[in-house]
Short mmCIF file of C-alpha atoms and ligand atoms in Angstrom, two decimals:
data_model
loop_
_atom_site.label_atom_id
_atom_site.label_comp_id
_atom_site.label_asym_id
_atom_site.label_seq_id
_atom_site.Cartn_x
_atom_site.Cartn_y
_atom_site.Cartn_z
CA UNK D 1380 34.95 -99.35 -3.97
CA UNK D 1381 36.01 -100.45 -7.48
CA UNK D 1382 37.00 -97.35 -9.42
CA UNK D 1383 37.64 -96.29 -12.97
CA UNK D 1384 36.58 -99.22 -15.07
CA UNK D 1385 39.30 -101.74 -14.34
CA UNK D 1386 37.17 -104.27 -16.20
CA UNK D 1387 38.39 -102.94 -19.54
CA UNK D 1388 41.97 -104.07 -18.79
CA UNK D 1389 41.32 -107.17 -16.67
CA UNK D 1390 39.61 -110.54 -16.69
CA UNK D 1391 38.20 -112.16 -13.53
CA UNK D 1392 39.77 -109.23 -11.67
CA UNK D 1393 43.24 -110.21 -12.89
CA UNK D 1394 45.73 -108.67 -15.29
CA UNK D 1395 48.13 -110.02 -17.90
CA UNK D 1396 49.52 -107.03 -19.72
CA UNK D 1397 52.19 -107.13 -22.41
CA UNK D 1398 54.77 -104.35 -21.94
CA UNK D 1399 56.48 -103.01 -25.06
CA UNK D 1400 58.03 -99.66 -24.18
CA UNK D 1401 61.57 -101.02 -24.12
CA UNK D 1402 62.75 -99.16 -27.22
CA UNK D 1403 62.65 -95.97 -25.20
CA UNK D 1404 63.80 -97.44 -21.89
CA UNK D 1405 66.61 -99.67 -23.17
CA UNK D 1406 67.32 -98.79 -26.79
CA UNK D 1407 67.41 -101.57 -29.36
CA UNK D 1408 69.50 -103.96 -27.25
CA UNK D 1409 66.38 -105.90 -26.21
CA UNK D 1410 65.25 -106.54 -29.78
CA UNK D 1411 65.90 -109.06 -32.54
CA UNK D 1412 64.84 -109.03 -36.21
CA UNK D 1413 61.31 -110.05 -35.25
CA UNK D 1414 60.41 -108.24 -32.07
CA UNK D 1415 61.85 -104.90 -33.18
CA UNK D 1416 58.76 -104.69 -35.40
CA UNK D 1417 55.81 -103.34 -33.38
CA UNK D 1418 53.37 -105.10 -35.75
CA UNK D 1419 54.68 -108.51 -34.63
CA UNK D 1420 54.32 -107.67 -30.96
CA UNK D 1421 50.86 -106.20 -31.51
CA UNK D 1422 49.70 -109.39 -33.18
CA UNK D 1423 51.04 -111.33 -30.17
CA UNK D 1424 49.12 -108.98 -27.88
CA UNK D 1425 45.99 -109.68 -29.94
CA UNK D 1426 46.29 -113.45 -29.37
CA UNK D 1427 43.57 -113.27 -26.73
CA UNK D 1428 45.94 -114.19 -23.90
CA UNK D 1429 46.48 -110.59 -22.73
CA UNK D 1430 44.24 -108.04 -21.04
CA UNK D 1431 46.24 -105.13 -22.43
CA UNK D 1432 49.33 -103.85 -24.18
CA UNK D 1433 51.45 -100.99 -22.80
CA UNK D 1434 52.98 -98.72 -25.44
CA UNK D 1435 54.53 -95.31 -25.71
CA UNK D 1436 52.50 -92.73 -27.62
CA UNK D 1437 54.57 -92.75 -30.86
CA UNK D 1438 54.27 -96.51 -31.36
CA UNK D 1439 50.55 -96.38 -30.58
CA UNK D 1440 50.02 -93.52 -33.07
CA UNK D 1441 51.68 -95.40 -35.91
CA UNK D 1442 50.71 -99.00 -35.20
CA UNK D 1443 47.72 -99.35 -32.86
CA UNK D 1444 44.35 -99.36 -34.62
CA UNK D 1445 41.45 -98.94 -32.19
CA UNK D 1446 38.64 -101.27 -33.18
CA UNK D 1447 41.02 -103.48 -35.18
CA UNK D 1448 43.62 -104.32 -32.53
CA UNK D 1449 41.97 -106.42 -29.85
CA UNK D 1450 44.27 -105.98 -26.85
CA UNK D 1451 43.17 -102.93 -24.85
CA UNK D 1452 45.67 -100.10 -25.14
CA UNK D 1453 47.55 -98.71 -22.14
CA UNK D 1454 49.66 -95.64 -22.83
CA UNK D 1455 52.80 -95.12 -20.77
CA UNK D 1456 52.70 -91.38 -20.20
CA UNK D 1457 56.30 -90.93 -19.14
CA UNK D 1458 59.62 -92.48 -20.01
CA UNK D 1459 63.37 -91.99 -20.23
CA UNK D 1460 66.44 -93.50 -21.87
CA UNK D 1461 69.08 -95.47 -19.96
CA UNK D 1462 71.95 -93.39 -21.37
CA UNK D 1463 72.51 -91.00 -18.48
CA UNK D 1464 74.17 -92.01 -15.25
CA UNK D 1465 72.18 -89.83 -12.86
CA UNK D 1466 69.38 -89.95 -10.29
CA UNK D 1467 66.45 -91.27 -12.30
CA UNK D 1468 63.70 -88.96 -13.51
CA UNK D 1469 61.09 -89.96 -16.04
CA UNK D 1470 59.34 -86.93 -17.54
CA UNK D 1471 55.76 -86.89 -18.73
CA UNK D 1472 55.71 -87.14 -22.54
CA UNK D 1473 52.03 -87.68 -23.25
CA UNK D 1474 48.84 -86.24 -21.77
CA UNK D 1475 45.79 -88.20 -20.62
CA UNK D 1476 43.55 -86.69 -23.33
CA UNK D 1477 46.07 -87.60 -26.08
CA UNK D 1478 46.19 -91.16 -24.73
CA UNK D 1479 42.41 -91.36 -24.82
CA UNK D 1480 42.31 -90.06 -28.38
CA UNK D 1481 44.69 -92.88 -29.34
CA UNK D 1482 42.20 -95.36 -27.87
CA UNK D 1483 43.75 -95.89 -24.43
CA UNK D 1484 41.67 -97.73 -21.84
CA UNK D 1485 44.22 -96.96 -19.12
CA UNK D 1486 47.37 -94.93 -18.59
CA UNK D 1487 50.64 -95.76 -16.87
CA UNK D 1488 53.30 -93.66 -15.21
CA UNK D 1489 56.65 -94.62 -13.65
CA UNK D 1490 57.58 -93.24 -10.24
CA UNK D 1491 61.18 -93.85 -9.22
CA UNK D 1492 60.52 -94.16 -5.51
CA UNK D 1493 63.49 -92.84 -3.53
CA UNK D 1494 64.99 -90.86 -6.41
CA UNK D 1495 66.15 -87.31 -5.78
CA UNK D 1496 63.42 -86.32 -8.28
CA UNK D 1497 60.67 -88.32 -6.56
CA UNK D 1498 58.68 -85.19 -5.59
CA UNK D 1499 58.39 -84.04 -9.20
CA UNK D 1500 57.18 -87.48 -10.30
CA UNK D 1501 54.72 -87.69 -7.39
CA UNK D 1502 53.18 -84.38 -8.29
CA UNK D 1503 52.89 -85.28 -11.99
CA UNK D 1504 51.35 -88.58 -10.92
CA UNK D 1505 48.76 -86.78 -8.78
CA UNK D 1506 47.78 -84.48 -11.66
CA UNK D 1507 47.47 -87.42 -14.05
CA UNK D 1508 45.40 -89.25 -11.42
CA UNK D 1509 42.91 -86.36 -11.34
CA UNK D 1510 42.65 -86.29 -15.14
CA UNK D 1511 42.31 -90.08 -15.38
CA UNK D 1512 39.59 -90.00 -12.69
CA UNK D 1513 37.69 -87.38 -14.67
CA UNK D 1514 37.99 -89.48 -17.82
CA UNK D 1515 37.00 -92.64 -15.92
CA UNK D 1516 40.10 -94.62 -16.86
CA UNK D 1517 42.55 -96.35 -14.50
CA UNK D 1518 46.06 -95.17 -13.70
CA UNK D 1519 48.74 -97.83 -13.32
CA UNK D 1520 51.78 -96.86 -11.27
CA UNK D 1521 55.05 -98.42 -12.43
CA UNK D 1522 56.52 -98.17 -8.90
CA UNK D 1523 60.28 -98.69 -9.10
CA UNK D 1524 62.55 -97.99 -6.12
CA UNK D 1525 65.67 -96.43 -7.69
CA UNK D 1526 68.35 -93.94 -6.77
CA UNK D 1527 70.99 -93.30 -4.12
CA UNK D 1528 68.57 -93.23 -1.16
CA UNK D 1529 67.38 -96.80 -1.82
CA UNK D 1530 70.54 -98.30 -3.31
CA UNK D 1531 70.84 -101.98 -2.40
CA UNK D 1532 67.24 -102.02 -1.09
CA UNK D 1533 65.39 -101.99 -4.44
CA UNK D 1534 63.93 -105.46 -3.80
CA UNK D 1535 63.51 -105.28 -0.03
CA UNK D 1536 60.23 -105.94 1.77
CA UNK D 1537 60.50 -102.59 3.50
CA UNK D 1538 61.01 -100.47 0.38
CA UNK D 1539 58.67 -102.38 -1.94
CA UNK D 1540 55.84 -102.31 0.62
CA UNK D 1541 56.50 -98.57 0.92
CA UNK D 1542 56.27 -98.22 -2.88
CA UNK D 1543 52.99 -100.18 -2.94
CA UNK D 1544 51.54 -98.06 -0.14
CA UNK D 1545 52.66 -94.90 -1.88
CA UNK D 1546 50.75 -95.95 -5.01
CA UNK D 1547 47.63 -96.58 -2.89
CA UNK D 1548 47.93 -93.26 -1.10
CA UNK D 1549 48.52 -91.37 -4.36
CA UNK D 1550 45.29 -92.82 -5.77
CA UNK D 1551 46.51 -95.32 -8.39
CA UNK D 1552 44.20 -98.19 -9.32
CA UNK D 1553 46.99 -100.66 -10.10
CA UNK D 1554 50.63 -100.84 -9.03
CA UNK D 1555 53.31 -102.59 -11.01
CA UNK D 1556 56.19 -103.58 -8.79
CA UNK D 1557 59.38 -105.59 -8.86
CA UNK D 1558 59.16 -108.87 -6.93
CA UNK D 1559 60.87 -109.15 -3.55
CA UNK D 1560 62.07 -112.63 -4.43
CA UNK D 1561 60.01 -114.67 -1.96
CA UNK D 1562 56.28 -115.09 -1.35
CA UNK D 1563 56.36 -114.31 2.38
CA UNK D 1564 57.84 -110.88 2.01
CA UNK D 1565 55.75 -110.19 -1.09
CA UNK D 1566 52.53 -110.98 0.72
CA UNK D 1567 53.42 -108.07 3.06
CA UNK D 1568 53.84 -105.83 0.02
CA UNK D 1569 50.37 -106.88 -1.14
CA UNK D 1570 48.93 -106.27 2.32
CA UNK D 1571 50.46 -102.78 2.32
CA UNK D 1572 48.75 -102.07 -1.01
CA UNK D 1573 45.29 -102.55 0.56
CA UNK D 1574 42.57 -102.34 -2.11
CA UNK D 1575 45.04 -101.39 -4.81
CA UNK D 1576 45.59 -104.10 -7.43
CA UNK D 1577 49.14 -105.39 -7.44
CA UNK D 1578 50.93 -106.62 -10.55
CA UNK D 1579 54.54 -107.67 -10.94
CA UNK D 1580 57.07 -106.86 -13.65
CA UNK D 1581 58.73 -109.59 -15.66
CA UNK D 1582 62.35 -108.43 -15.70
CA UNK D 1583 65.16 -109.60 -17.98
CA UNK D 1584 64.56 -112.79 -19.94
CA UNK D 1585 65.15 -115.91 -17.88
CA UNK D 1586 64.76 -119.63 -18.45
CA UNK D 1587 61.16 -120.31 -19.47
CA UNK D 1588 60.45 -122.94 -16.81
CA UNK D 1589 62.00 -120.78 -14.09
CA UNK D 1590 59.82 -117.88 -15.21
CA UNK D 1591 56.63 -119.97 -15.09
CA UNK D 1592 57.62 -121.12 -11.58
CA UNK D 1593 58.16 -117.52 -10.57
CA UNK D 1594 54.82 -116.46 -12.03
CA UNK D 1595 53.07 -119.21 -10.02
CA UNK D 1596 54.87 -118.14 -6.87
CA UNK D 1597 53.90 -114.49 -7.40
CA UNK D 1598 50.24 -115.43 -7.92
CA UNK D 1599 50.33 -117.68 -4.80
CA UNK D 1600 51.65 -114.73 -2.80
CA UNK D 1601 48.37 -112.96 -3.73
CA UNK D 1602 49.30 -110.77 -6.70
CA UNK D 1603 46.57 -109.74 -9.16
CA UNK D 1604 48.66 -110.39 -12.24
CA UNK D 1605 51.72 -109.59 -14.31
CA UNK D 1606 52.87 -106.83 -16.62
CA UNK D 1607 55.55 -108.52 -18.62
CA UNK D 1608 57.57 -107.84 -21.74
CA UNK D 1609 60.92 -109.46 -22.41
CA UNK D 1610 60.06 -112.90 -21.01
CA UNK D 1611 57.27 -113.11 -23.59
CA UNK D 1612 58.39 -111.41 -26.80
CA UNK D 1613 62.05 -112.45 -26.46
CA UNK D 1614 61.05 -116.11 -26.13
CA UNK D 1615 61.59 -118.54 -29.03
CA UNK D 1616 57.89 -119.39 -28.82
CA UNK D 1617 56.16 -116.20 -27.58
CA UNK D 1618 52.65 -117.53 -28.21
CA UNK D 1619 53.27 -120.66 -26.14
CA UNK D 1620 54.70 -118.56 -23.31
CA UNK D 1621 51.68 -116.25 -23.48
CA UNK D 1622 49.29 -119.23 -23.36
CA UNK D 1623 51.02 -120.70 -20.31
CA UNK D 1624 51.13 -117.35 -18.48
CA UNK D 1625 47.44 -116.92 -19.23
CA UNK D 1626 46.73 -120.29 -17.57
CA UNK D 1627 48.83 -119.36 -14.55
CA UNK D 1628 47.30 -115.91 -14.05
CA UNK D 1629 43.64 -116.67 -14.75
CA UNK D 1630 43.20 -120.22 -13.57
CA UNK D 1631 44.98 -119.86 -10.30
P1 LIG E 2654 59.86 -106.48 -18.57
O1 LIG E 2654 58.82 -107.51 -18.23
O2 LIG E 2654 60.53 -106.78 -19.87
O3 LIG E 2654 60.81 -106.28 -17.43
O4 LIG E 2654 59.07 -105.12 -18.82
C1 LIG E 2654 58.55 -104.38 -17.78
C2 LIG E 2654 59.08 -102.97 -17.77
O5 LIG E 2654 58.56 -102.23 -16.70
C3 LIG E 2654 58.83 -102.20 -19.05
O6 LIG E 2654 57.56 -101.62 -19.07
C4 LIG E 2654 59.96 -101.21 -19.05
O7 LIG E 2654 60.37 -100.84 -20.31
C5 LIG E 2654 61.06 -101.99 -18.41
O8 LIG E 2654 60.49 -102.99 -17.62
C6 LIG E 2654 61.93 -101.10 -17.56
O9 LIG E 2654 62.96 -101.86 -17.08
P2 LIG E 2654 64.14 -101.28 -16.19
O10 LIG E 2654 63.71 -99.96 -15.62
O11 LIG E 2654 64.36 -102.33 -15.16
O12 LIG E 2654 65.31 -101.15 -17.09
#
């Protein structure tokens, strides 16, 4: 059964979402004079190539204009900095009803699968899932294996299929996962996700052609789309990259 109006953040059942929550996650190291300005990235998101933009609450409050901005808004409800060297925990910073009042059509939440604090994140995720269900909007799980228990296995078939299955069993509508690195193992991850939609993160900026090749490979493996940030807005020609990714994701 299709739940919670996925249509508002997808096209032909697929997703191409622009992620722009890096200021919180990474500091300003990811930005240049252009892409540090949320207005520039929002206008890229509004190009028509994306089915959504993922922002933290503060940026959405000050820059996103429902009705004027075209890309559907997805609010990341939790987040953390990268300054502390400890088992990862990403606290909830925004509530579902606040996200909706900002115009959100979906919410996202990161679970660090395998972290010492996994239980706390799972229980927050479950509560958010109930609230999102009541509001009729989808919950996207940023499912990232991290921490001592999974060290060295963050990209393995075994752990990523576990993360995908966890998202299904917790009641997410969409999972965002790292890529295993090859289509065979990733097709097992997708199988494990069952009826859950599976999207893949972009990762650090790589050569443009290599990234397009990777995007094609990920879609061939059976993914439902991409949630990508740096490989788009750090590119010299972000609009061209967006156009090409749109072709790959929606015309596959
Ligand atoms: P990218 O495509 O730039 O990797 O963005 C995806 C994303 O999940 C962002 O939403 C988030 O800020 C970032 O990656 C987190 O990256 P990491 O935890 O690997 O530092």
